[in-house]
Coordinates of C-alpha atoms in Angstrom, one line a residue:
Chain I
X1 CA 0.0 0.0 0.0
X2 CA 1.3 3.4 -1.0
X3 CA 2.3 5.7 1.9
X4 CA 2.6 9.4 1.4
X5 CA 4.3 11.7 3.8
X6 CA 4.4 15.5 3.4
X7 CA 6.9 17.8 4.9
X8 CA 6.3 21.6 4.7
X9 CA 9.5 23.5 4.2
X10 CA 8.3 27.0 3.5
X11 CA 5.1 28.9 4.0
X12 CA 4.4 32.4 2.6
X13 CA 1.3 34.4 2.7
X14 CA 0.4 37.9 1.6
X15 CA -2.6 40.2 1.9
X16 CA -2.3 42.2 -1.2
X17 CA -5.2 44.6 -0.8
X18 CA -7.3 46.1 2.0
X19 CA -10.3 44.9 0.1
X20 CA -9.6 41.3 1.1
X21 CA -11.8 40.0 3.9
X22 CA -12.4 36.6 5.5
X23 CA -16.0 36.7 4.4
X24 CA -15.4 37.4 0.7
X25 CA -16.2 34.5 -1.6
X26 CA -13.3 32.1 -1.9
X27 CA -12.1 32.1 -5.5
X28 CA -8.5 31.0 -5.7
X29 CA -6.6 29.7 -8.6
X30 CA -3.9 27.1 -7.8
X31 CA -0.6 26.8 -9.6
X32 CA 1.2 23.6 -8.9
X33 CA 4.8 22.6 -9.5
X34 CA 6.0 19.0 -8.6
X35 CA 9.4 17.8 -9.5
X36 CA 11.3 14.7 -8.8
X37 CA 14.0 15.1 -6.1
X38 CA 15.1 11.5 -5.5
X39 CA 14.0 8.1 -6.5
X40 CA 14.7 4.7 -5.0
X41 CA 13.5 1.2 -5.8
X42 CA 10.5 1.6 -3.5
X43 CA 10.4 5.4 -2.9
X44 CA 10.0 8.6 -4.7
X45 CA 10.7 12.1 -3.2
X46 CA 9.1 15.1 -4.9
X47 CA 9.6 18.8 -4.3
X48 CA 6.4 20.7 -4.4
X49 CA 5.3 24.3 -4.6
X50 CA 1.6 25.2 -4.4
X51 CA 0.7 28.8 -5.0
X52 CA -2.8 30.1 -4.5
X53 CA -3.8 33.4 -5.9
X54 CA -7.3 34.9 -5.2
X55 CA -9.3 36.3 -8.0
X56 CA -9.4 39.3 -8.0
X57 CA -5.8 39.4 -6.7
X58 CA -6.2 40.5 -3.1
X59 CA -4.3 37.6 -1.5
X60 CA -1.6 35.1 -2.2
X61 CA -0.6 31.9 -0.3
X62 CA 2.4 29.8 -1.2
X63 CA 3.5 26.5 0.4
X64 CA 6.5 24.4 -0.6
X65 CA 8.1 21.3 0.7
X66 CA 8.6 17.7 -0.1
X67 CA 6.4 14.6 -0.5
X68 CA 7.7 11.1 0.0
X69 CA 5.9 8.2 -1.6
X70 CA 6.8 4.7 -0.3
X71 CA 5.4 1.6 -2.0
X72 CA 6.0 -0.8 -4.9
X73 CA 7.0 0.5 -8.3
X74 CA 3.4 0.1 -9.6
X75 CA 1.9 1.8 -6.6
X76 CA 4.2 4.8 -7.0
X77 CA 3.4 5.0 -10.7
X78 CA -0.3 5.0 -9.8
X79 CA 0.2 7.7 -7.2
X80 CA 1.7 10.1 -9.7
X81 CA -0.6 9.4 -12.6
X82 CA -3.7 11.4 -13.0
X83 CA -6.9 9.3 -13.6
X84 CA -7.7 11.5 -16.6
X85 CA -6.5 14.7 -18.2
X86 CA -8.8 16.9 -16.1
X87 CA -8.2 15.5 -12.6
X88 CA -5.2 15.9 -10.4
X89 CA -2.9 12.8 -9.7
X90 CA -3.5 11.2 -6.3
X91 CA -0.2 12.5 -4.9
X92 CA -1.3 16.1 -5.5
X93 CA -4.6 15.4 -3.8
X94 CA -2.7 14.0 -0.8
X95 CA -0.3 17.0 -0.6
X96 CA -3.2 19.4 -0.8
X97 CA -5.1 17.5 2.0
X98 CA -2.0 17.6 4.2
X99 CA -1.3 21.3 3.8
X100 CA -4.9 22.4 3.9
X101 CA -4.8 23.0 7.7
X102 CA -1.8 25.3 7.3
X103 CA -3.6 27.2 4.5
X104 CA -6.7 27.5 6.6
X105 CA -4.9 28.9 9.6
X106 CA -2.7 31.2 7.5
X107 CA -5.7 32.7 5.6
X108 CA -7.5 33.2 8.9
X109 CA -4.5 35.1 10.4
X110 CA -4.2 37.3 7.3
X111 CA -8.0 37.9 7.2
X112 CA -8.3 36.7 3.6
X113 CA -10.8 34.2 2.2
X114 CA -10.2 30.6 3.3
X115 CA -9.4 28.3 0.3
X116 CA -11.8 25.5 -0.5
X117 CA -10.8 22.1 0.9
X118 CA -11.0 20.0 -2.2
X119 CA -9.0 20.0 -5.4
X120 CA -11.3 19.7 -8.3
X121 CA -10.0 19.8 -11.8
X122 CA -7.2 20.9 -13.9
X123 CA -7.8 24.2 -15.7
X124 CA -7.3 24.0 -19.4
Chain Z
X1 CA 19.6 -9.1 9.4
X2 CA 18.2 -8.1 6.0
X3 CA 18.6 -10.3 3.0
X4 CA 17.1 -9.3 -0.3
X5 CA 17.5 -7.4 -3.5
X6 CA 17.2 -3.6 -3.9
X7 CA 17.1 -1.8 -7.2
X8 CA 18.9 1.5 -7.7
X9 CA 18.8 3.9 -10.7
X10 CA 22.3 5.1 -10.5
X11 CA 25.7 4.1 -9.1
X12 CA 25.7 7.3 -7.0
X13 CA 22.6 6.0 -5.3
X14 CA 24.2 2.6 -4.7
X15 CA 27.3 4.3 -3.1
X16 CA 25.1 6.5 -1.0
X17 CA 23.1 3.5 0.2
X18 CA 26.2 1.6 1.2
X19 CA 27.5 4.6 3.1
X20 CA 24.2 5.0 5.0
X21 CA 24.2 1.3 5.6
X22 CA 27.7 1.4 7.1
X23 CA 26.8 4.4 9.2
X24 CA 23.7 2.6 10.6
X25 CA 25.7 -0.5 11.4
X26 CA 28.4 1.5 13.2
X27 CA 25.8 3.4 15.2
X28 CA 24.1 0.2 16.2
X29 CA 27.5 -1.4 17.1
X30 CA 28.6 1.6 19.2
X31 CA 25.3 1.7 21.1
X32 CA 25.3 -2.1 21.8
X33 CA 29.0 -2.3 22.7
X34 CA 28.7 0.7 25.0
X35 CA 26.0 -1.2 27.0
X36 CA 28.2 -4.3 27.2
X37 CA 31.3 -2.2 28.0
X38 CA 29.6 -0.3 30.8
X39 CA 28.4 -3.5 32.4
X40 CA 31.8 -5.1 32.3
X41 CA 33.4 -2.0 33.9
X42 CA 30.7 -1.9 36.6
X43 CA 31.3 -5.5 37.4
X44 CA 35.1 -5.0 37.2
X45 CA 37.3 -8.1 37.2
X46 CA 34.5 -10.6 36.9
X47 CA 35.0 -11.2 33.2
X48 CA 32.6 -12.7 30.7
X49 CA 30.5 -14.6 33.3
X50 CA 28.8 -11.3 34.0
X51 CA 27.0 -11.5 30.7
X52 CA 26.6 -15.3 30.4
X53 CA 23.2 -16.4 31.7
X54 CA 22.5 -19.8 33.0
X55 CA 18.8 -19.4 32.6
X56 CA 18.4 -20.8 29.1
X57 CA 16.2 -23.8 28.4
X58 CA 15.5 -25.4 25.1
X59 CA 11.7 -25.1 24.3
X60 CA 10.7 -26.5 21.0
X61 CA 13.5 -25.4 18.7
X62 CA 14.3 -22.2 20.5
X63 CA 16.3 -21.3 23.6
X64 CA 14.1 -19.5 26.1
X65 CA 15.2 -17.6 29.2
X66 CA 12.5 -16.9 31.8
X67 CA 14.6 -16.9 35.0
X68 CA 17.4 -14.5 34.3
X69 CA 16.2 -11.7 31.9
X70 CA 18.9 -9.2 32.7
X71 CA 21.8 -11.4 31.9
X72 CA 19.9 -13.1 29.1
X73 CA 19.3 -9.8 27.4
X74 CA 22.9 -8.9 27.9
X75 CA 24.1 -12.2 26.5
X76 CA 22.1 -11.8 23.3
X77 CA 23.3 -8.2 23.0
X78 CA 26.8 -9.5 23.2
X79 CA 26.1 -12.0 20.6
X80 CA 24.7 -9.3 18.4
X81 CA 27.8 -7.2 18.8
X82 CA 30.0 -10.2 17.8
X83 CA 27.9 -10.6 14.6
X84 CA 28.1 -6.9 13.8
X85 CA 31.9 -6.8 13.5
X86 CA 32.2 -8.9 10.3
X87 CA 29.2 -7.1 8.8
X88 CA 30.8 -3.8 9.4
X89 CA 34.2 -4.8 8.1
X90 CA 32.7 -6.4 4.9
X91 CA 30.6 -3.4 4.2
X92 CA 33.6 -1.1 4.8
X93 CA 35.6 -3.2 2.4
X94 CA 32.9 -3.0 -0.3
X95 CA 32.7 0.8 0.1
X96 CA 36.5 1.2 0.0
X97 CA 36.8 -0.7 -3.3
X98 CA 33.6 0.6 -4.8
X99 CA 35.6 2.8 -7.1
X100 CA 36.5 -0.2 -9.2
X101 CA 32.8 -0.8 -9.9
X102 CA 32.4 2.8 -10.8
X103 CA 35.2 2.5 -13.3
X104 CA 33.4 -0.2 -15.3
X105 CA 32.0 0.7 -18.7
X106 CA 28.4 1.0 -17.8
X107 CA 25.5 2.3 -20.0
X108 CA 24.1 5.6 -18.9
X109 CA 20.5 4.2 -18.6
X110 CA 21.5 1.1 -16.6
X111 CA 19.9 0.2 -13.4
X112 CA 21.5 -1.8 -10.5
X113 CA 20.3 -4.7 -8.4
X114 CA 22.1 -4.9 -5.1
X115 CA 22.0 -8.3 -3.4
X116 CA 22.3 -8.2 0.4
X117 CA 23.0 -11.4 2.3
X118 CA 22.6 -11.2 6.1
X119 CA 23.0 -7.4 5.7
X120 CA 26.2 -7.7 3.7
X121 CA 26.3 -6.3 0.2
X122 CA 27.5 -9.3 -1.7
X123 CA 26.5 -8.9 -5.4
X124 CA 25.6 -6.2 -7.9
X125 CA 23.7 -6.8 -11.1
X126 CA 24.1 -4.2 -13.7
X127 CA 20.9 -4.3 -15.7
X128 CA 20.4 -2.5 -18.9
X129 CA 17.1 -4.1 -19.7
X130 CA 15.1 -2.4 -16.9
X131 CA 15.0 1.2 -17.9
X132 CA 15.0 4.0 -15.3
X133 CA 11.6 5.5 -15.0
X134 CA 11.1 8.9 -16.6
X135 CA 11.8 11.8 -14.2
X136 CA 8.5 13.0 -12.9
X137 CA 7.6 16.6 -13.3
X138 CA 4.2 18.3 -13.2
X139 CA 3.2 21.9 -13.7
X140 CA -0.5 22.9 -13.9
X141 CA -3.3 25.0 -12.7
X142 CA -6.2 23.6 -10.7
X143 CA -9.5 24.8 -9.2
X144 CA -10.8 24.1 -5.7
X145 CA -14.2 23.4 -4.4
X146 CA -16.2 22.6 -1.3

């Protein structure tokens, strides 16, 4: 069974406008970068950066770190493969789930809209 | 101790693994030998009988110790330390001479199967048929929802 562990290495948040409020409608776009850092026979370490920018641009959140996948070669392959072109790969869903608590607390502290908890689809 | 086969995707990874393996063995050895050493010093002059338990009985196909757990535990720790020495020296030797493996003419996309026997790296298979997986990279934009 695939095990995924996530380590946050950097967190950055900015309130870009006085117009940002906690109660405003949450409308973030998420830019994702995942890159292979290290690979073993039964493990894969990825560096990740997730950057959320609100629309209109009143707030920005950025979290980076590493995700380690442990499992068989096939399990790892499945973990990094998106089920289809529009959906995120399972590893990205796992990363977002693990960092969501941090995003929630940070957005609350900055008094900007809380991001939504689920990753939905890839923007074309 | 571990016996099995581990696949690596570069010789650098094999070397790094061997180095970490040796460090782990040395750390375990230091920890266990410190325990034994401190007991022998405490019981100064008594020699090996301090860690040899008389409470062993053969039960089924195992030796079981119910009457003398302290000495029994110390005795198996001592046995462990004795077994660690050759494992450390063999792994050290493999690492010292690993340069000769690195100098072999090896295809750039080769992968490596390391065979460990009782924790000792004994054999290395250079495999050009199992290709290294493509490096994973992903960039994209996603939406979020409730």
